[in-house]
């Protein structure tokens, strides 16, 4: 038994639902108790699908248990067949039905349906959602894929399938569009995308393409490996997440197909230049923590380190199936991978590491919020806002652009927050000041009164970490480790504080107001550490020298 | 409007309304929540209670999907996920449960009441949670009391989880030694509604206890002198348990809308001997205020045709409210379960000939709904967007359970929940 307050993944039958819902003419008959229909609303609310997922539940109740739940299942399957007329049917059990041991596969066989019926064995007490999706897609391929005709007509351009995208996938919709465009530009036609928007007839044709593109190994890898074993169909190993990985992906595709490699990146590849522009210098060495599914974590670590210039201080995944890949990845950054589905462990690690940016799931977003750390979402599970209306791929060059903006925004906002905290002392930004565009309505008394007194005497209310050096107006590395630690325990010194000499106070007034609070605090801290009772101009500059190391 | 509404079948409502209705009873796929979902609002109510579901990953996933962001505020609910070792008998399930409960209570020393909540898996494997609760009680006595109930889908539908939870608390309520009649209001109400009701009863000179209480250390007393009003329609087992402690039910419609609230208050006032002028004085102002606020909503909703899918058992009282006070026409009123006795006063007020359905075969009901082409459909989130995509305006039902809707001050808010989707459709169409 495991105590759980939060789970990163649902049960495996939800994975099967993701595959069934992704496809166009498959129906899933699920032996499940009343209440398991809750999973429908993941699709209708989070992904905002305008249709019901193609799932019929037997919804048995206690009074049915004494009777014939098997008959109930057969009725449900028969009725689903008559009503929805699917091209193939998935049958299986949810966790409770697994315990009552009816055999959906055998029962469905007894109905002698005229369509392919795929029986799913999804061990609910050992496996989880992604495994369920992967297994379902693999079983569908095994049951449906036809051997291609020996004398298939020659094609003008090489073709591939895209494997892995599903319903409820994080940005799957737009990733497919982006990678399809990329492949088309290279000269490759996409034959079938599966399971997303694929029909049974599409899946039957999978073996006819020249190779497979595995976009999401969590869901598509098992099927791709099977297709390789059965039909010698190669598959791509690189997931095109990030500019570098996208280039590697292009090389891989060109090697597989013998097509020429494009000479340069497309004109929309902005992320690379943005990261190089001087505005991004302050991103250098930012300490980042990464958690999510294996594919997105491994990719994010590479982007963070090589494309953004961050320092990866910790990473982990809830995907146990891909633990080895994530451990290998962690080694490259000199950290230990955290493989867990317990969010409390993730929280503990984040607490210990105190990163400056967290890249994770919606769970990490809430951990980050609690701890006041900037955060961006890179992986499922996600909430409704991460199924956006706008075009927002993660993969390919446009994906790299999206990632750059998404990751930097919380940091910019973090910086803004600190600056506003400092500006609070300024006459134009104090709490009582009206916004500048309402200047004419500003009460005359208020904008004068607190101005002069405030900067010198009022302590800074919020932690000020943005600027390490008191005199340099725009230093580059604004949020270093030690500056974070320096502000960790600021307030305690209040009782035995050193007094400021009038000259030092005056000198402090010369420092730009947006770093003045920081300078004051650092100086006082220094004075206290050194046992200085009166702060002189000398002390001020000693402190500056001390902290600017 | 008369403040006295005939509430007993034997007086005048013998043949009126839907009293003798034969509901359309259907069996088939049911698109409903299980009783575990009740935890979402129950844990907000009882502030020192923890709800530990003993179930599968599916149960944990359900609660987190339903709880949305609430899960992050160090929630007072969790799941002990049964794994293959428990099923294979490799681990002693009871020892495992001891371990998990120990771990939990060590983490949350502020918890004084722990519910072990049964689920479909725990019931199918016949895990005896009542025995487990007894044992935990011995281990953690006196700091923590441990109770158990079932919120499984095979036993309970959505709000019935609250019924099972409250019923589990009743045997432990302190016995009342008084003989003078005392009033108890049963069913979870939002704190703001509870405070309003308390002040209304105060003005009538009545002392009232609410059950469940906000804190497990303040359980109301119960005994033969207890008269209880049901604030919620889904409390069949709780009522039975209270009855067995000698308490007497005050039949009344449910406090939804002006009429429902007045009749509900009146039932208590009559039983406890409040003078009519005192009652009038206590209720006149809020009643008029609510009627005025409702009149605005009525303009929007008058004559609109409404269809209720089954969800919470609130459907019949809601249908009565929207029909009588907002002038809406009832196409179909679905309920997961029809308790005739508790619903008697409501049924008497329903327009005769209303199509009432009990249980569900969701595909057939959707066929009926689409054929009827109602103006507004009250349904769960699994159906709402798919119906909207077909051009049918919906009001998602869960909001009616999570929002304060009872009493005078909320009557217009409740009406607003129905008018908003229609208003929105008009705005976006323009």
GROMACS .gro file of N, CA, C and O in nm, chain A residues 210-248:
model
  156
  210UNK      N    1   0.825   0.413  -4.540
  210UNK     CA    2   0.967   0.376  -4.541
  210UNK      C    3   1.027   0.372  -4.400
  210UNK      O    4   1.116   0.296  -4.371
  211UNK      N    5   0.981   0.460  -4.315
  211UNK     CA    6   1.033   0.460  -4.176
  211UNK      C    7   0.932   0.527  -4.084
  211UNK      O    8   0.831   0.581  -4.130
  212UNK      N    9   0.961   0.518  -3.955
  212UNK     CA   10   0.872   0.576  -3.856
  212UNK      C   11   0.942   0.688  -3.780
  212UNK      O   12   1.062   0.679  -3.750
  213UNK      N   13   0.867   0.792  -3.749
  213UNK     CA   14   0.916   0.898  -3.661
  213UNK      C   15   0.848   0.878  -3.526
  213UNK      O   16   0.725   0.882  -3.517
  214UNK      N   17   0.928   0.851  -3.423
  214UNK     CA   18   0.870   0.831  -3.290
  214UNK      C   19   0.876   0.964  -3.215
  214UNK      O   20   0.982   1.005  -3.169
  215UNK      N   21   0.764   1.032  -3.206
  215UNK     CA   22   0.765   1.162  -3.140
  215UNK      C   23   0.761   1.148  -2.989
  215UNK      O   24   0.821   1.225  -2.916
  216UNK      N   25   0.684   1.051  -2.940
  216UNK     CA   26   0.670   1.034  -2.796
  216UNK      C   27   0.698   0.889  -2.761
  216UNK      O   28   0.609   0.805  -2.767
  217UNK      N   29   0.822   0.859  -2.724
  217UNK     CA   30   0.859   0.721  -2.695
  217UNK      C   31   0.769   0.657  -2.588
  217UNK      O   32   0.743   0.537  -2.594
  218UNK      N   33   0.721   0.736  -2.493
  218UNK     CA   34   0.635   0.679  -2.388
  218UNK      C   35   0.517   0.604  -2.448
  218UNK      O   36   0.467   0.509  -2.390
  219UNK      N   37   0.467   0.651  -2.563
  219UNK     CA   38   0.348   0.590  -2.622
  219UNK      C   39   0.382   0.516  -2.751
  219UNK      O   40   0.324   0.412  -2.780
  220UNK      N   41   0.477   0.567  -2.829
  220UNK     CA   42   0.498   0.512  -2.963
  220UNK      C   43   0.613   0.414  -2.979
  220UNK      O   44   0.621   0.344  -3.080
  221UNK      N   45   0.702   0.406  -2.879
  221UNK     CA   46   0.825   0.328  -2.900
  221UNK      C   47   0.797   0.178  -2.915
  221UNK      O   48   0.853   0.113  -3.003
  222UNK      N   49   0.712   0.124  -2.829
  222UNK     CA   50   0.687  -0.021  -2.833
  222UNK      C   51   0.635  -0.061  -2.970
  222UNK      O   52   0.677  -0.163  -3.028
  223UNK      N   53   0.543   0.018  -3.025
  223UNK     CA   54   0.488  -0.013  -3.157
  223UNK      C   55   0.596   0.001  -3.264
  223UNK      O   56   0.607  -0.083  -3.354
  224UNK      N   57   0.681   0.105  -3.254
  224UNK     CA   58   0.786   0.126  -3.353
  224UNK      C   59   0.886   0.011  -3.353
  224UNK      O   60   0.930  -0.035  -3.458
  225UNK      N   61   0.920  -0.035  -3.233
  225UNK     CA   62   1.013  -0.147  -3.224
  225UNK      C   63   0.954  -0.274  -3.285
  225UNK      O   64   1.021  -0.351  -3.352
  226UNK      N   65   0.826  -0.293  -3.261
  226UNK     CA   66   0.759  -0.410  -3.320
  226UNK      C   67   0.757  -0.399  -3.473
  226UNK      O   68   0.786  -0.497  -3.543
  227UNK      N   69   0.727  -0.278  -3.522
  227UNK     CA   70   0.725  -0.260  -3.668
  227UNK      C   71   0.863  -0.285  -3.729
  227UNK      O   72   0.876  -0.336  -3.839
  228UNK      N   73   0.966  -0.248  -3.653
  228UNK     CA   74   1.101  -0.273  -3.704
  228UNK      C   75   1.130  -0.424  -3.709
  228UNK      O   76   1.183  -0.474  -3.808
  229UNK      N   77   1.091  -0.492  -3.602
  229UNK     CA   78   1.114  -0.637  -3.599
  229UNK      C   79   1.037  -0.708  -3.710
  229UNK      O   80   1.087  -0.796  -3.777
  230UNK      N   81   0.912  -0.667  -3.729
  230UNK     CA   82   0.825  -0.738  -3.823
  230UNK      C   83   0.852  -0.701  -3.968
  230UNK      O   84   0.846  -0.786  -4.056
  231UNK      N   85   0.878  -0.575  -3.993
  231UNK     CA   86   0.879  -0.528  -4.132
  231UNK      C   87   1.008  -0.454  -4.168
  231UNK      O   88   1.012  -0.386  -4.270
  232UNK      N   89   1.110  -0.467  -4.084
  232UNK     CA   90   1.237  -0.398  -4.110
  232UNK      C   91   1.219  -0.248  -4.131
  232UNK      O   92   1.288  -0.186  -4.211
  233UNK      N   93   1.124  -0.193  -4.059
  233UNK     CA   94   1.095  -0.051  -4.079
  233UNK      C   95   1.176   0.027  -3.974
  233UNK      O   96   1.149   0.013  -3.855
  234UNK      N   97   1.276   0.105  -4.013
  234UNK     CA   98   1.354   0.177  -3.912
  234UNK      C   99   1.272   0.288  -3.847
  234UNK      O  100   1.169   0.329  -3.901
  235UNK      N  101   1.320   0.334  -3.732
  235UNK     CA  102   1.251   0.447  -3.668
  235UNK      C  103   1.352   0.546  -3.615
  235UNK      O  104   1.468   0.511  -3.587
  236UNK      N  105   1.312   0.671  -3.599
  236UNK     CA  106   1.404   0.776  -3.553
  236UNK      C  107   1.420   0.768  -3.402
  236UNK      O  108   1.324   0.743  -3.329
  237UNK      N  109   1.544   0.793  -3.356
  237UNK     CA  110   1.572   0.787  -3.212
  237UNK      C  111   1.575   0.927  -3.150
  237UNK      O  112   1.569   0.942  -3.030
  238UNK      N  113   1.588   1.029  -3.234
  238UNK     CA  114   1.598   1.165  -3.180
  238UNK      C  115   1.460   1.227  -3.171
  238UNK      O  116   1.383   1.222  -3.267
  239UNK      N  117   1.429   1.285  -3.057
  239UNK     CA  118   1.304   1.359  -3.043
  239UNK      C  119   1.335   1.506  -3.069
  239UNK      O  120   1.418   1.565  -2.999
  240UNK      N  121   1.272   1.566  -3.171
  240UNK     CA  122   1.312   1.701  -3.213
  240UNK      C  123   1.261   1.811  -3.120
  240UNK      O  124   1.184   1.898  -3.158
  241UNK      N  125   1.307   1.806  -2.995
  241UNK     CA  126   1.271   1.908  -2.896
  241UNK      C  127   1.392   1.998  -2.875
  241UNK      O  128   1.495   1.951  -2.825
  242UNK      N  129   1.383   2.124  -2.913
  242UNK     CA  130   1.497   2.215  -2.903
  242UNK      C  131   1.564   2.231  -3.038
  242UNK      O  132   1.552   2.145  -3.125
  243UNK      N  133   1.636   2.343  -3.057
  243UNK     CA  134   1.700   2.368  -3.187
  243UNK      C  135   1.804   2.262  -3.219
  243UNK      O  136   1.809   2.209  -3.330
  244UNK      N  137   1.890   2.228  -3.121
  244UNK     CA  138   1.996   2.132  -3.147
  244UNK      C  139   1.937   1.996  -3.182
  244UNK      O  140   1.979   1.932  -3.280
  245UNK      N  141   1.840   1.952  -3.102
  245UNK     CA  142   1.780   1.820  -3.127
  245UNK      C  143   1.707   1.819  -3.260
  245UNK      O  144   1.707   1.718  -3.331
  246UNK      N  145   1.647   1.933  -3.297
  246UNK     CA  146   1.579   1.939  -3.426
  246UNK      C  147   1.679   1.922  -3.540
  246UNK      O  148   1.655   1.849  -3.635
  247UNK      N  149   1.795   1.987  -3.525
  247UNK     CA  150   1.899   1.970  -3.628
  247UNK      C  151   1.945   1.824  -3.634
  247UNK      O  152   1.962   1.768  -3.742
  248UNK      N  153   1.965   1.763  -3.516
  248UNK     CA  154   2.005   1.622  -3.513
  248UNK      C  155   1.899   1.535  -3.580
  248UNK      O  156   1.930   1.438  -3.649
   0.00000   0.00000   0.00000
